[in-house]
Coordinates of C-alpha atoms and ligand atoms in Angstrom, one line a residue:
M1198 CA -22.5 -22.8 -6.8
P1199 CA -19.2 -23.7 -7.5
D1200 CA -16.1 -21.0 -8.7
I1201 CA -15.9 -19.9 -12.2
A1202 CA -12.4 -20.4 -11.9
P1203 CA -9.9 -22.6 -9.9
G1204 CA -7.8 -19.5 -9.2
S1205 CA -6.9 -16.4 -9.8
K1206 CA -3.4 -14.9 -10.2
V1207 CA -0.9 -11.4 -10.3
L1208 CA -0.2 -10.8 -14.2
A1209 CA 1.3 -8.1 -14.4
L1210 CA 2.7 -5.1 -12.1
G1211 CA 2.6 -1.0 -12.5
H1212 CA 3.8 1.7 -10.7
Y1213 CA 4.2 5.4 -10.7
Q1214 CA 5.9 8.2 -8.5
P1215 CA 6.0 11.6 -8.9
A1216 CA 8.8 13.3 -10.2
N1217 CA 9.4 15.6 -7.3
V1218 CA 11.8 14.2 -4.4
V1219 CA 11.5 15.7 -1.2
T1220 CA 14.3 14.9 0.9
N1221 CA 14.8 14.5 5.0
D1222 CA 17.1 18.0 4.8
D1223 CA 14.2 19.5 2.3
L1224 CA 11.9 18.8 5.5
A1225 CA 14.3 20.2 7.6
K1226 CA 14.4 23.9 6.5
T1227 CA 10.9 24.2 7.1
I1228 CA 10.1 22.2 10.4
D1229 CA 12.1 21.1 14.0
T1230 CA 13.0 17.8 12.5
N1231 CA 16.3 16.5 11.0
D1232 CA 17.6 13.5 9.0
E1233 CA 19.7 11.9 11.4
W1234 CA 15.8 11.3 13.7
I1235 CA 13.8 10.4 10.7
Q1236 CA 16.3 8.1 9.3
S1237 CA 16.8 5.7 13.0
R1238 CA 13.2 6.4 13.9
V1239 CA 11.5 5.9 10.5
G1240 CA 13.9 4.7 8.0
I1241 CA 13.3 7.4 5.1
K1242 CA 15.6 9.1 3.3
E1243 CA 13.4 10.8 0.7
R1244 CA 10.0 10.6 -0.6
R1245 CA 8.3 11.6 -3.3
I1246 CA 5.3 14.2 -3.3
A1247 CA 3.1 15.4 -6.4
P1248 CA 2.4 18.8 -7.3
D1249 CA -0.5 20.6 -6.8
G1250 CA -2.9 19.6 -9.9
E1251 CA -1.6 16.1 -9.8
S1252 CA -4.3 13.8 -8.5
V1253 CA -5.1 10.8 -7.1
E1254 CA -6.7 9.7 -10.4
D1255 CA -4.1 10.9 -12.6
M1256 CA -1.2 8.9 -10.6
A1257 CA -3.9 5.5 -10.8
A1258 CA -4.2 6.3 -14.6
I1259 CA -0.5 5.7 -15.2
A1260 CA 0.0 2.9 -12.7
G1261 CA -2.8 1.0 -14.2
G1262 CA -1.9 1.8 -17.8
K1263 CA 1.8 0.6 -17.0
A1264 CA 0.6 -2.7 -15.5
L1265 CA -2.2 -3.3 -17.9
A1266 CA 0.3 -2.8 -20.8
A1267 CA 2.7 -5.3 -19.1
S1268 CA -0.4 -7.7 -18.9
G1269 CA -0.2 -8.0 -22.7
L1270 CA -4.1 -7.6 -21.8
S1271 CA -6.7 -4.9 -23.5
P1272 CA -9.0 -2.7 -22.0
D1273 CA -11.6 -4.4 -23.3
D1274 CA -10.6 -7.7 -21.8
I1275 CA -11.3 -5.6 -18.2
D1276 CA -14.2 -5.8 -16.2
L1277 CA -13.4 -4.7 -13.2
V1278 CA -11.8 -1.6 -11.6
I1279 CA -11.4 -1.3 -7.9
V1280 CA -8.8 1.3 -6.4
A1281 CA -7.9 1.4 -2.8
T1282 CA -7.3 5.5 -1.8
C1283 CA -8.0 7.5 1.1
T1284 CA -6.9 10.2 -0.1
L1285 CA -9.2 11.8 -2.7
E1286 CA -9.4 15.4 -2.8
T1287 CA -13.3 15.4 -2.6
Q1288 CA -15.4 11.9 -2.1
I1289 CA -18.0 12.1 -5.1
P1290 CA -17.0 11.0 -8.1
N1291 CA -15.5 8.1 -7.0
A1292 CA -11.7 7.0 -8.3
A1293 CA -12.3 4.2 -10.3
A1294 CA -14.8 4.9 -12.7
V1295 CA -12.9 8.0 -14.0
V1296 CA -9.4 6.2 -14.0
A1297 CA -11.0 3.3 -16.0
H1298 CA -12.8 5.5 -18.6
R1299 CA -9.5 7.3 -19.0
M1300 CA -7.9 4.3 -19.1
G1301 CA -10.2 3.2 -22.4
I1302 CA -11.5 0.9 -20.2
N1303 CA -15.5 0.5 -21.1
S1304 CA -17.8 -0.1 -18.5
P1305 CA -16.2 -1.7 -15.9
G1306 CA -17.4 -2.3 -12.4
A1307 CA -16.1 0.5 -10.8
F1308 CA -15.7 0.9 -7.2
D1309 CA -13.1 2.3 -4.8
V1310 CA -12.0 0.7 -1.4
N1311 CA -11.1 2.8 1.9
A1312 CA -9.5 0.7 4.5
A1313 CA -6.4 3.2 4.8
C1314 CA -3.1 1.2 4.4
A1315 CA -4.5 -1.7 4.4
G1316 CA -6.7 -1.1 1.1
F1317 CA -4.4 -2.6 -1.5
C1318 CA -4.8 -6.0 0.2
Y1319 CA -8.5 -5.5 0.5
A1320 CA -9.1 -5.2 -3.3
L1321 CA -6.6 -8.1 -4.0
G1322 CA -8.8 -10.3 -1.9
T1323 CA -11.7 -8.5 -3.8
A1324 CA -10.3 -9.4 -7.0
N1325 CA -9.7 -12.6 -6.2
A1326 CA -12.9 -13.6 -5.4
A1327 CA -14.7 -11.7 -8.2
V1328 CA -12.6 -13.6 -10.9
R1329 CA -13.3 -17.1 -9.4
A1330 CA -16.7 -16.0 -9.0
G1331 CA -16.8 -15.7 -12.7
A1332 CA -18.5 -11.6 -11.7
A1333 CA -15.5 -10.4 -13.7
R1334 CA -13.0 -12.0 -16.3
N1335 CA -10.4 -9.6 -15.4
A1336 CA -9.7 -7.3 -13.3
L1337 CA -7.4 -3.9 -12.3
V1338 CA -6.4 -3.3 -9.1
I1339 CA -4.9 0.3 -8.3
G1340 CA -3.3 1.5 -4.9
A1341 CA -3.2 5.5 -5.2
E1342 CA -2.3 8.3 -3.1
K1343 CA -2.0 11.4 -2.3
L1344 CA -1.4 12.9 1.4
S1345 CA 0.2 15.3 0.6
Q1346 CA -2.9 16.7 0.4
W1347 CA -4.1 15.7 3.4
I1348 CA -1.1 16.7 6.2
D1349 CA -0.2 20.0 7.9
W1350 CA 3.2 20.5 6.7
T1351 CA 3.6 22.5 9.9
D1352 CA 3.6 19.5 12.2
R1353 CA 6.6 16.9 12.4
S1354 CA 5.0 14.0 13.7
T1355 CA 3.1 13.4 10.1
A1356 CA 5.1 15.9 7.6
V1357 CA 8.1 13.5 7.3
I1358 CA 6.4 10.2 7.2
F1359 CA 3.7 10.5 4.5
A1360 CA 4.1 10.8 1.0
D1361 CA 2.6 9.9 -2.8
G1362 CA 2.3 7.1 -5.6
A1363 CA 0.5 4.3 -6.9
G1364 CA 1.1 1.0 -8.0
A1365 CA -1.2 -1.6 -9.8
A1366 CA -2.2 -5.0 -10.0
V1367 CA -3.7 -6.8 -13.1
V1368 CA -5.4 -9.7 -11.9
G1369 CA -6.9 -12.7 -14.0
P1370 CA -7.8 -16.6 -13.8
S1371 CA -5.3 -19.2 -13.5
D1372 CA -5.7 -23.4 -13.9
T1373 CA -3.5 -23.0 -9.6
P1374 CA -4.5 -20.6 -7.1
G1375 CA -1.8 -17.6 -7.7
I1376 CA -3.2 -15.4 -5.0
G1377 CA -3.9 -17.4 -0.9
P1378 CA -6.9 -16.6 0.9
V1379 CA -7.2 -13.3 2.0
V1380 CA -7.3 -13.2 6.2
W1381 CA -8.7 -9.8 6.7
G1382 CA -10.2 -7.7 10.2
S1383 CA -10.4 -5.0 12.1
S1384 CA -9.7 -3.0 15.7
G1385 CA -12.6 -0.5 15.1
D1386 CA -11.7 0.4 19.3
K1387 CA -8.5 2.3 17.8
A1388 CA -10.4 3.9 14.9
D1389 CA -9.5 7.4 17.1
A1390 CA -5.6 6.6 16.2
I1391 CA -5.7 7.6 12.6
S1392 CA -8.0 10.0 11.9
I1393 CA -8.9 13.2 9.8
K1394 CA -11.2 14.9 12.0
D1395 CA -13.8 17.3 9.9
R1396 CA -13.3 18.1 6.0
N1397 CA -10.8 21.2 6.9
D1398 CA -8.5 19.1 9.1
H1399 CA -5.7 17.3 8.4
L1400 CA -4.4 13.4 9.3
Y1401 CA -3.5 13.1 12.7
Q1402 CA -1.7 10.4 14.4
E1403 CA -1.1 8.5 17.3
G1404 CA 2.0 7.8 16.6
Q1405 CA 3.0 5.0 19.8
T1406 CA -0.9 3.2 19.6
V1407 CA -0.1 2.7 16.1
F1408 CA 3.4 1.7 16.3
R1409 CA 2.8 -1.0 19.5
W1410 CA -0.6 -2.5 17.7
A1411 CA 1.3 -2.8 14.5
T1412 CA 4.3 -4.5 16.0
T1413 CA 2.6 -7.0 19.1
A1414 CA -1.1 -7.4 16.9
L1415 CA 0.1 -8.1 13.4
H1416 CA 2.5 -11.4 13.1
P1417 CA -0.4 -13.7 13.7
V1418 CA -2.2 -12.1 10.9
A1419 CA 1.0 -12.7 8.9
L1420 CA 1.3 -16.5 10.2
E1421 CA -2.3 -17.0 9.3
A1422 CA -2.0 -16.1 5.6
C1423 CA 1.4 -18.5 5.4
S1424 CA -0.8 -21.2 7.4
R1425 CA -4.0 -20.7 5.1
A1426 CA -2.2 -20.5 1.6
G1427 CA -0.5 -23.5 2.7
V1428 CA 2.9 -22.2 2.3
D1429 CA 5.9 -22.1 5.6
P1430 CA 6.9 -18.8 5.7
A1431 CA 10.1 -20.3 5.1
E1432 CA 9.5 -20.7 1.6
L1433 CA 8.8 -17.3 1.4
A1434 CA 11.1 -15.6 -1.3
A1435 CA 9.5 -12.2 -0.4
F1436 CA 7.7 -10.2 2.7
V1437 CA 6.2 -7.4 1.6
P1438 CA 4.2 -5.5 3.8
H1439 CA 2.9 -1.8 4.0
Q1440 CA 5.8 0.3 4.0
A1441 CA 4.8 2.5 7.9
N1442 CA 8.0 2.5 9.5
L1443 CA 11.3 0.5 8.9
R1444 CA 11.0 -0.2 12.9
I1445 CA 7.7 -2.2 12.1
I1446 CA 8.7 -4.2 8.9
E1447 CA 11.9 -5.7 10.6
S1448 CA 10.0 -6.2 13.7
I1449 CA 7.4 -7.9 11.6
A1450 CA 9.5 -9.7 9.2
R1451 CA 12.0 -11.2 12.5
K1452 CA 8.8 -12.8 14.4
L1453 CA 7.3 -14.3 10.2
G1454 CA 10.4 -16.6 10.5
A1455 CA 11.1 -15.8 6.5
D1456 CA 14.5 -16.3 7.1
K1457 CA 15.0 -16.7 3.4
A1458 CA 12.7 -13.6 1.8
V1459 CA 13.9 -10.7 0.2
I1460 CA 12.5 -8.0 3.0
A1461 CA 10.6 -5.0 1.3
R1462 CA 12.3 -1.2 2.1
D1463 CA 10.6 0.4 -0.2
I1464 CA 10.2 3.4 2.4
V1465 CA 13.3 4.1 2.7
T1466 CA 13.2 6.1 -0.9
A1467 CA 9.3 6.1 -1.3
G1468 CA 8.2 7.1 2.1
N1469 CA 4.5 6.2 3.6
T1470 CA 2.0 5.8 0.6
S1471 CA -0.8 4.1 2.1
A1472 CA -2.5 1.9 0.1
A1473 CA 0.0 2.4 -2.8
S1474 CA 3.1 1.4 -0.8
I1475 CA 2.8 -2.4 -1.7
P1476 CA 1.9 -2.4 -5.0
L1477 CA 4.5 0.3 -5.5
A1478 CA 7.2 -1.5 -3.3
L1479 CA 6.6 -5.4 -5.4
S1480 CA 6.2 -3.6 -8.7
R1481 CA 9.8 -1.3 -8.4
M1482 CA 11.1 -4.9 -6.6
L1483 CA 10.3 -6.4 -9.6
E1484 CA 11.7 -4.2 -11.7
R1485 CA 14.9 -4.4 -9.7
G1486 CA 15.1 -7.8 -10.5
E1487 CA 15.2 -8.2 -6.2
V1488 CA 12.4 -11.1 -7.2
R1489 CA 11.3 -13.2 -9.6
S1490 CA 8.6 -14.1 -11.6
G1491 CA 7.3 -17.2 -9.8
D1492 CA 8.4 -16.1 -6.3
L1493 CA 6.2 -16.4 -3.8
A1494 CA 5.4 -13.3 -1.7
L1495 CA 3.2 -12.9 1.5
V1496 CA 1.6 -9.0 1.0
L1497 CA 0.6 -7.5 4.2
G1498 CA -1.5 -4.4 4.9
F1499 CA -2.3 -2.4 8.2
G1500 CA -3.2 1.0 8.9
A1501 CA -6.2 3.2 9.9
G1502 CA -9.7 1.8 10.8
L1503 CA -7.8 0.1 12.7
T1504 CA -7.6 -2.7 9.9
Y1505 CA -5.2 -4.9 8.0
A1506 CA -5.5 -8.0 5.5
G1507 CA -2.6 -10.2 3.9
Q1508 CA -2.2 -13.0 1.4
V1509 CA 0.5 -15.2 -0.3
I1510 CA 0.5 -14.3 -4.1
E1511 CA 2.9 -15.8 -6.5
I1512 CA 5.2 -12.9 -8.0
P1513 CA 3.7 -12.0 -12.2
Ligands
UT7_2563 O1 0.6 4.0 7.9 C1 -0.2 3.7 8.6 C2 0.3 3.1 9.9 N1 1.2 4.2 10.9 C3 1.5 3.7 11.3 O2 2.6 2.4 11.2 C4 2.8 4.7 12.0 C5 3.6 4.0 13.2 N2 4.1 4.5 14.4 C6 5.3 5.1 14.2 O3 5.8 4.7 13.4 C7 5.6 5.7 14.8 O4 5.5 5.9 16.4 C8 6.6 7.6 15.1 C9 7.2 7.4 13.0 C10 5.0 8.0 14.1 C11 7.1 8.3 15.9 O5 8.1 7.4 16.0 P1 8.4 7.6 17.5 O6 9.3 6.4 17.8 O7 6.9 6.5 18.3 O8 8.7 8.5 17.9 P2 7.8 9.6 19.3 O9 6.3 9.9 18.6 O10 7.5 8.9 20.5 O11 8.5 10.7 19.5 C12 9.9 10.7 20.2 C13 10.4 11.7 20.4 C14 9.7 13.2 20.7 O12 10.7 13.8 21.7 P3 10.2 13.6 23.7 O13 9.5 14.2 23.6 O14 11.2 12.9 23.3 O15 11.6 15.0 23.6 C15 8.7 13.6 19.4 O16 8.5 15.4 20.0 O17 10.9 12.9 19.2 C16 10.3 13.8 18.6 N3 9.8 13.8 17.7 C17 10.6 14.2 16.2 N4 11.8 14.9 16.2 C18 12.2 15.2 15.3 C19 8.1 13.4 16.8 N5 8.5 13.7 15.3 C20 10.2 14.3 15.3 C21 10.1 14.4 13.9 N6 11.6 15.3 14.2 N7 10.2 14.6 12.8

């Protein structure tokens, strides 16, 4: 069957961050770390941490509400809600149905995607396919995470990195494709490199294994996403990779050769918010005027699994 819509595009973005700012100096009061190490090794100056009682679903609903308002659509226009997250407090119910109900979206298809830090790009690829195929008129895609509830706050190898937040995108039909083909994949042989061993445990990461993989295996994925969209990296106005580590971001950006692109460095003030990091960064860049409507951006997620996904999109 032919696609119903010739393309889909991101119609609007929205984001939410908890109010509570935690600086590197704040962390150095309770664990053996310091501002110089964190900034030079990871690139983070400060991050936002949600208080007890503020959930993944709460943050997702606020970011989703902002994206929906900016799109000019009403809740009744949304047929599909996808929440990319790996940090729910409990496994059941899923976040998407709860978030949709809170937003007044009536009976949409609603499911969560757990592809960790690649989750938003997986969800965006799925929403693109659903809208083009006629399975949804419009879709709401949200990345939302509360990493803080899965972190051992005495473990300096993870406590300084991860943070909380949410970002969202409304996806609707378009006469020309505004979301390029997704390039996605996984390396399950390295599944143990980032994991939570059991329900009473905390997030564990073999930092150097992931670092080596991210700085060697991902630029070909970035280049393939550009090639499949028919876009030369030199044409990109923005490169928005998962905000894992500033050194990883800059390494991939160099190899990509996106010489004119603004590189997302949202990690500096937002930390690593896993599936939320890409829509959060992009929405904040748009808000600050660093990118403009109609610009082309490459988004690239990667993380636990190990999983990765990326595509070129037109900025709403
Ligand atoms: O988002 C999901 C995907 N995740 C990633 O992409 C993460 C990829 N990995 C990384 O970003 C980096 O590996 C980390 C930021 C996690 C760690 O940076 P690193 O440069 O690989 O540091 P390291 O683990 O090799 O540690 C270097 C030194 C060690 O001390 P010695 O053994 O050299 O004396 C650590 O004990 O730094 C020490 N260290 C710290 N020192 C101060 C480790 N954590 C800290 C800390 N503060 N927070």
